[in-house]
Amino acid sequence: MKQKIIRICEAKIAAKGGNVGLLFYAFFANKNDNPELLMEVAQWWIKEMQLDHFEKAEKIKTLVQAML
């Protein structure tokens, strides 16, 4: 999942620039086919990191890279 988040952040930054914002749903398909993983990412985003609804893709990428 960490690699997927980094790839998505990089793609969004490349497409829309360094100021682009994301929310944690950006890392999942519109269909909720993996609710456990969705909840794990939501908990990390909201409870552990206390991030806002929208955050800069650069910030998310940096946070996830630090976890590798």
PDB file of N, CA and C in Angstrom:
ATOM      1  N   MET A   1       0.820  -1.186   0.000  1.00  0.00           N
ATOM      2  CA  MET A   1       0.000   0.000   0.000  1.00  0.00           C
ATOM      3  C   MET A   1       0.868   1.255   0.000  1.00  0.00           C
ATOM      4  N   LYS A   2       1.970   1.215   0.732  1.00  0.00           N
ATOM      5  CA  LYS A   2       2.846   2.385   0.800  1.00  0.00           C
ATOM      6  C   LYS A   2       3.380   2.763  -0.572  1.00  0.00           C
ATOM      7  N   GLN A   3       3.798   1.762  -1.338  1.00  0.00           N
ATOM      8  CA  GLN A   3       4.297   2.032  -2.690  1.00  0.00           C
ATOM      9  C   GLN A   3       3.190   2.600  -3.583  1.00  0.00           C
ATOM     10  N   LYS A   4       1.988   2.093  -3.427  1.00  0.00           N
ATOM     11  CA  LYS A   4       0.848   2.582  -4.204  1.00  0.00           C
ATOM     12  C   LYS A   4       0.569   4.047  -3.860  1.00  0.00           C
ATOM     13  N   ILE A   5       0.607   4.395  -2.579  1.00  0.00           N
ATOM     14  CA  ILE A   5       0.376   5.782  -2.170  1.00  0.00           C
ATOM     15  C   ILE A   5       1.426   6.695  -2.788  1.00  0.00           C
ATOM     16  N   ILE A   6       2.681   6.277  -2.747  1.00  0.00           N
ATOM     17  CA  ILE A   6       3.757   7.082  -3.331  1.00  0.00           C
ATOM     18  C   ILE A   6       3.547   7.256  -4.826  1.00  0.00           C
ATOM     19  N   ARG A   7       3.195   6.178  -5.530  1.00  0.00           N
ATOM     20  CA  ARG A   7       2.959   6.257  -6.979  1.00  0.00           C
ATOM     21  C   ARG A   7       1.818   7.222  -7.301  1.00  0.00           C
ATOM     22  N   ILE A   8       0.727   7.144  -6.543  1.00  0.00           N
ATOM     23  CA  ILE A   8      -0.423   8.000  -6.791  1.00  0.00           C
ATOM     24  C   ILE A   8      -0.066   9.458  -6.508  1.00  0.00           C
ATOM     25  N   CYS A   9       0.653   9.700  -5.430  1.00  0.00           N
ATOM     26  CA  CYS A   9       1.088  11.070  -5.124  1.00  0.00           C
ATOM     27  C   CYS A   9       1.959  11.612  -6.255  1.00  0.00           C
ATOM     28  N   GLU A  10       2.907  10.820  -6.714  1.00  0.00           N
ATOM     29  CA  GLU A  10       3.783  11.250  -7.798  1.00  0.00           C
ATOM     30  C   GLU A  10       2.996  11.541  -9.068  1.00  0.00           C
ATOM     31  N   ALA A  11       2.021  10.703  -9.384  1.00  0.00           N
ATOM     32  CA  ALA A  11       1.206  10.916 -10.585  1.00  0.00           C
ATOM     33  C   ALA A  11       0.380  12.195 -10.470  1.00  0.00           C
ATOM     34  N   LYS A  12      -0.209  12.431  -9.311  1.00  0.00           N
ATOM     35  CA  LYS A  12      -1.010  13.649  -9.106  1.00  0.00           C
ATOM     36  C   LYS A  12      -0.133  14.895  -9.176  1.00  0.00           C
ATOM     37  N   ILE A  13       1.054  14.837  -8.591  1.00  0.00           N
ATOM     38  CA  ILE A  13       1.982  15.963  -8.632  1.00  0.00           C
ATOM     39  C   ILE A  13       2.412  16.242 -10.071  1.00  0.00           C
ATOM     40  N   ALA A  14       2.708  15.188 -10.811  1.00  0.00           N
ATOM     41  CA  ALA A  14       3.117  15.346 -12.206  1.00  0.00           C
ATOM     42  C   ALA A  14       1.995  15.948 -13.048  1.00  0.00           C
ATOM     43  N   ALA A  15       0.772  15.552 -12.764  1.00  0.00           N
ATOM     44  CA  ALA A  15      -0.368  16.010 -13.563  1.00  0.00           C
ATOM     45  C   ALA A  15      -0.850  17.408 -13.174  1.00  0.00           C
ATOM     46  N   LYS A  16      -0.809  17.724 -11.881  1.00  0.00           N
ATOM     47  CA  LYS A  16      -1.450  18.963 -11.414  1.00  0.00           C
ATOM     48  C   LYS A  16      -0.521  19.902 -10.663  1.00  0.00           C
ATOM     49  N   GLY A  17       0.737  19.528 -10.488  1.00  0.00           N
ATOM     50  CA  GLY A  17       1.694  20.393  -9.815  1.00  0.00           C
ATOM     51  C   GLY A  17       1.854  20.076  -8.335  1.00  0.00           C
ATOM     52  N   GLY A  18       2.863  20.701  -7.727  1.00  0.00           N
ATOM     53  CA  GLY A  18       3.233  20.412  -6.360  1.00  0.00           C
ATOM     54  C   GLY A  18       2.240  20.862  -5.317  1.00  0.00           C
ATOM     55  N   ASN A  19       1.271  21.656  -5.697  1.00  0.00           N
ATOM     56  CA  ASN A  19       0.298  22.176  -4.736  1.00  0.00           C
ATOM     57  C   ASN A  19      -0.991  21.341  -4.686  1.00  0.00           C
ATOM     58  N   VAL A  20      -1.027  20.243  -5.400  1.00  0.00           N
ATOM     59  CA  VAL A  20      -2.236  19.425  -5.476  1.00  0.00           C
ATOM     60  C   VAL A  20      -2.528  18.773  -4.127  1.00  0.00           C
ATOM     61  N   GLY A  21      -3.808  18.768  -3.761  1.00  0.00           N
ATOM     62  CA  GLY A  21      -4.233  18.146  -2.518  1.00  0.00           C
ATOM     63  C   GLY A  21      -4.924  16.818  -2.761  1.00  0.00           C
ATOM     64  N   LEU A  22      -4.844  15.950  -1.767  1.00  0.00           N
ATOM     65  CA  LEU A  22      -5.467  14.626  -1.833  1.00  0.00           C
ATOM     66  C   LEU A  22      -6.200  14.339  -0.530  1.00  0.00           C
ATOM     67  N   LEU A  23      -7.126  13.411  -0.581  1.00  0.00           N
ATOM     68  CA  LEU A  23      -7.690  12.836   0.615  1.00  0.00           C
ATOM     69  C   LEU A  23      -7.456  11.332   0.550  1.00  0.00           C
ATOM     70  N   PHE A  24      -7.613  10.623   1.635  1.00  0.00           N
ATOM     71  CA  PHE A  24      -7.197   9.219   1.646  1.00  0.00           C
ATOM     72  C   PHE A  24      -7.986   8.346   0.679  1.00  0.00           C
ATOM     73  N   TYR A  25      -9.172   8.769   0.262  1.00  0.00           N
ATOM     74  CA  TYR A  25      -9.932   7.994  -0.721  1.00  0.00           C
ATOM     75  C   TYR A  25      -9.244   7.944  -2.078  1.00  0.00           C
ATOM     76  N   ALA A  26      -8.304   8.847  -2.323  1.00  0.00           N
ATOM     77  CA  ALA A  26      -7.604   8.897  -3.613  1.00  0.00           C
ATOM     78  C   ALA A  26      -6.817   7.616  -3.893  1.00  0.00           C
ATOM     79  N   PHE A  27      -6.554   6.843  -2.866  1.00  0.00           N
ATOM     80  CA  PHE A  27      -5.733   5.646  -3.023  1.00  0.00           C
ATOM     81  C   PHE A  27      -6.552   4.377  -3.244  1.00  0.00           C
ATOM     82  N   PHE A  28      -7.865   4.552  -3.401  1.00  0.00           N
ATOM     83  CA  PHE A  28      -8.773   3.418  -3.574  1.00  0.00           C
ATOM     84  C   PHE A  28      -9.669   3.629  -4.778  1.00  0.00           C
ATOM     85  N   ALA A  29     -10.115   2.536  -5.353  1.00  0.00           N
ATOM     86  CA  ALA A  29     -11.082   2.594  -6.453  1.00  0.00           C
ATOM     87  C   ALA A  29     -12.422   3.074  -5.910  1.00  0.00           C
ATOM     88  N   ASN A  30     -13.274   3.534  -6.788  1.00  0.00           N
ATOM     89  CA  ASN A  30     -14.596   4.001  -6.367  1.00  0.00           C
ATOM     90  C   ASN A  30     -15.388   2.901  -5.666  1.00  0.00           C
ATOM     91  N   LYS A  31     -15.134   1.672  -6.047  1.00  0.00           N
ATOM     92  CA  LYS A  31     -15.801   0.536  -5.411  1.00  0.00           C
ATOM     93  C   LYS A  31     -15.022   0.142  -4.157  1.00  0.00           C
ATOM     94  N   ASN A  32     -15.708   0.038  -3.046  1.00  0.00           N
ATOM     95  CA  ASN A  32     -15.072  -0.320  -1.783  1.00  0.00           C
ATOM     96  C   ASN A  32     -14.879  -1.830  -1.734  1.00  0.00           C
ATOM     97  N   ASP A  33     -13.810  -2.300  -2.379  1.00  0.00           N
ATOM     98  CA  ASP A  33     -13.573  -3.744  -2.472  1.00  0.00           C
ATOM     99  C   ASP A  33     -12.607  -4.268  -1.396  1.00  0.00           C
ATOM    100  N   ASN A  34     -12.059  -3.363  -0.575  1.00  0.00           N
ATOM    101  CA  ASN A  34     -11.162  -3.787   0.495  1.00  0.00           C
ATOM    102  C   ASN A  34     -11.392  -2.899   1.720  1.00  0.00           C
ATOM    103  N   PRO A  35     -12.505  -3.104   2.418  1.00  0.00           N
ATOM    104  CA  PRO A  35     -12.849  -2.217   3.535  1.00  0.00           C
ATOM    105  C   PRO A  35     -11.831  -2.245   4.677  1.00  0.00           C
ATOM    106  N   GLU A  36     -11.165  -3.378   4.900  1.00  0.00           N
ATOM    107  CA  GLU A  36     -10.181  -3.446   5.976  1.00  0.00           C
ATOM    108  C   GLU A  36      -8.997  -2.513   5.700  1.00  0.00           C
ATOM    109  N   LEU A  37      -8.511  -2.548   4.472  1.00  0.00           N
ATOM    110  CA  LEU A  37      -7.390  -1.687   4.098  1.00  0.00           C
ATOM    111  C   LEU A  37      -7.811  -0.222   4.094  1.00  0.00           C
ATOM    112  N   LEU A  38      -9.006   0.056   3.617  1.00  0.00           N
ATOM    113  CA  LEU A  38      -9.531   1.420   3.636  1.00  0.00           C
ATOM    114  C   LEU A  38      -9.556   1.955   5.064  1.00  0.00           C
ATOM    115  N   MET A  39     -10.031   1.161   6.002  1.00  0.00           N
ATOM    116  CA  MET A  39     -10.101   1.585   7.398  1.00  0.00           C
ATOM    117  C   MET A  39      -8.706   1.742   8.003  1.00  0.00           C
ATOM    118  N   GLU A  40      -7.781   0.895   7.603  1.00  0.00           N
ATOM    119  CA  GLU A  40      -6.403   1.011   8.094  1.00  0.00           C
ATOM    120  C   GLU A  40      -5.783   2.336   7.646  1.00  0.00           C
ATOM    121  N   VAL A  41      -5.963   2.677   6.386  1.00  0.00           N
ATOM    122  CA  VAL A  41      -5.435   3.946   5.872  1.00  0.00           C
ATOM    123  C   VAL A  41      -6.167   5.121   6.510  1.00  0.00           C
ATOM    124  N   ALA A  42      -7.478   5.008   6.672  1.00  0.00           N
ATOM    125  CA  ALA A  42      -8.251   6.079   7.303  1.00  0.00           C
ATOM    126  C   ALA A  42      -7.776   6.306   8.741  1.00  0.00           C
ATOM    127  N   GLN A  43      -7.522   5.249   9.479  1.00  0.00           N
ATOM    128  CA  GLN A  43      -7.051   5.387  10.858  1.00  0.00           C
ATOM    129  C   GLN A  43      -5.684   6.051  10.890  1.00  0.00           C
ATOM    130  N   TRP A  44      -4.791   5.640   9.997  1.00  0.00           N
ATOM    131  CA  TRP A  44      -3.472   6.259   9.925  1.00  0.00           C
ATOM    132  C   TRP A  44      -3.608   7.750   9.627  1.00  0.00           C
ATOM    133  N   TRP A  45      -4.431   8.082   8.636  1.00  0.00           N
ATOM    134  CA  TRP A  45      -4.611   9.461   8.180  1.00  0.00           C
ATOM    135  C   TRP A  45      -5.236  10.333   9.275  1.00  0.00           C
ATOM    136  N   ILE A  46      -6.319   9.855   9.876  1.00  0.00           N
ATOM    137  CA  ILE A  46      -7.110  10.666  10.800  1.00  0.00           C
ATOM    138  C   ILE A  46      -6.588  10.598  12.233  1.00  0.00           C
ATOM    139  N   LYS A  47      -6.414   9.382  12.748  1.00  0.00           N
ATOM    140  CA  LYS A  47      -6.053   9.234  14.160  1.00  0.00           C
ATOM    141  C   LYS A  47      -4.560   9.372  14.420  1.00  0.00           C
ATOM    142  N   GLU A  48      -3.761   8.627  13.657  1.00  0.00           N
ATOM    143  CA  GLU A  48      -2.332   8.618  13.938  1.00  0.00           C
ATOM    144  C   GLU A  48      -1.637   9.897  13.496  1.00  0.00           C
ATOM    145  N   MET A  49      -1.900  10.338  12.279  1.00  0.00           N
ATOM    146  CA  MET A  49      -1.205  11.503  11.742  1.00  0.00           C
ATOM    147  C   MET A  49      -1.975  12.804  11.973  1.00  0.00           C
ATOM    148  N   GLN A  50      -3.256  12.704  12.317  1.00  0.00           N
ATOM    149  CA  GLN A  50      -4.128  13.860  12.554  1.00  0.00           C
ATOM    150  C   GLN A  50      -4.085  14.841  11.382  1.00  0.00           C
ATOM    151  N   LEU A  51      -4.217  14.282  10.190  1.00  0.00           N
ATOM    152  CA  LEU A  51      -4.193  15.084   8.969  1.00  0.00           C
ATOM    153  C   LEU A  51      -5.564  15.681   8.690  1.00  0.00           C
ATOM    154  N   ASP A  52      -5.572  16.778   7.969  1.00  0.00           N
ATOM    155  CA  ASP A  52      -6.816  17.402   7.542  1.00  0.00           C
ATOM    156  C   ASP A  52      -7.460  16.554   6.451  1.00  0.00           C
ATOM    157  N   HIS A  53      -8.694  16.916   6.096  1.00  0.00           N
ATOM    158  CA  HIS A  53      -9.429  16.196   5.056  1.00  0.00           C
ATOM    159  C   HIS A  53      -8.607  16.145   3.770  1.00  0.00           C
ATOM    160  N   PHE A  54      -8.159  17.304   3.315  1.00  0.00           N
ATOM    161  CA  PHE A  54      -7.282  17.382   2.142  1.00  0.00           C
ATOM    162  C   PHE A  54      -5.889  17.746   2.622  1.00  0.00           C
ATOM    163  N   GLU A  55      -4.897  17.063   2.088  1.00  0.00           N
ATOM    164  CA  GLU A  55      -3.494  17.356   2.379  1.00  0.00           C
ATOM    165  C   GLU A  55      -2.725  17.399   1.072  1.00  0.00           C
ATOM    166  N   LYS A  56      -1.637  18.103   1.073  1.00  0.00           N
ATOM    167  CA  LYS A  56      -0.787  18.202  -0.113  1.00  0.00           C
ATOM    168  C   LYS A  56      -0.174  16.831  -0.414  1.00  0.00           C
ATOM    169  N   ALA A  57      -0.169  16.482  -1.691  1.00  0.00           N
ATOM    170  CA  ALA A  57       0.400  15.205  -2.115  1.00  0.00           C
ATOM    171  C   ALA A  57       1.868  15.097  -1.724  1.00  0.00           C
ATOM    172  N   GLU A  58       2.594  16.207  -1.800  1.00  0.00           N
ATOM    173  CA  GLU A  58       4.011  16.206  -1.417  1.00  0.00           C
ATOM    174  C   GLU A  58       4.174  15.799   0.045  1.00  0.00           C
ATOM    175  N   LYS A  59       3.318  16.310   0.912  1.00  0.00           N
ATOM    176  CA  LYS A  59       3.386  16.008   2.338  1.00  0.00           C
ATOM    177  C   LYS A  59       3.116  14.525   2.591  1.00  0.00           C
ATOM    178  N   ILE A  60       2.072  14.000   1.935  1.00  0.00           N
ATOM    179  CA  ILE A  60       1.724  12.584   2.114  1.00  0.00           C
ATOM    180  C   ILE A  60       2.861  11.702   1.611  1.00  0.00           C
ATOM    181  N   LYS A  61       3.400  12.031   0.452  1.00  0.00           N
ATOM    182  CA  LYS A  61       4.501  11.252  -0.107  1.00  0.00           C
ATOM    183  C   LYS A  61       5.688  11.236   0.856  1.00  0.00           C
ATOM    184  N   THR A  62       6.041  12.374   1.406  1.00  0.00           N
ATOM    185  CA  THR A  62       7.148  12.469   2.350  1.00  0.00           C
ATOM    186  C   THR A  62       6.894  11.641   3.601  1.00  0.00           C
ATOM    187  N   LEU A  63       5.687  11.717   4.141  1.00  0.00           N
ATOM    188  CA  LEU A  63       5.342  10.940   5.334  1.00  0.00           C
ATOM    189  C   LEU A  63       5.462   9.440   5.086  1.00  0.00           C
ATOM    190  N   VAL A  64       4.947   8.996   3.948  1.00  0.00           N
ATOM    191  CA  VAL A  64       4.963   7.561   3.634  1.00  0.00           C
ATOM    192  C   VAL A  64       6.391   7.090   3.353  1.00  0.00           C
ATOM    193  N   GLN A  65       7.167   7.906   2.649  1.00  0.00           N
ATOM    194  CA  GLN A  65       8.562   7.524   2.376  1.00  0.00           C
ATOM    195  C   GLN A  65       9.354   7.375   3.671  1.00  0.00           C
ATOM    196  N   ALA A  66       9.048   8.198   4.672  1.00  0.00           N
ATOM    197  CA  ALA A  66       9.734   8.107   5.958  1.00  0.00           C
ATOM    198  C   ALA A  66       9.406   6.796   6.677  1.00  0.00           C
ATOM    199  N   MET A  67       8.306   6.176   6.310  1.00  0.00           N
ATOM    200  CA  MET A  67       7.886   4.919   6.941  1.00  0.00           C
ATOM    201  C   MET A  67       8.537   3.698   6.285  1.00  0.00           C
ATOM    202  N   LEU A  68       9.148   3.876   5.141  1.00  0.00           N
ATOM    203  CA  LEU A  68       9.752   2.734   4.424  1.00  0.00           C
ATOM    204  C   LEU A  68      11.057   2.304   5.032  1.00  0.00           C
TER     205      LEU A  68
END
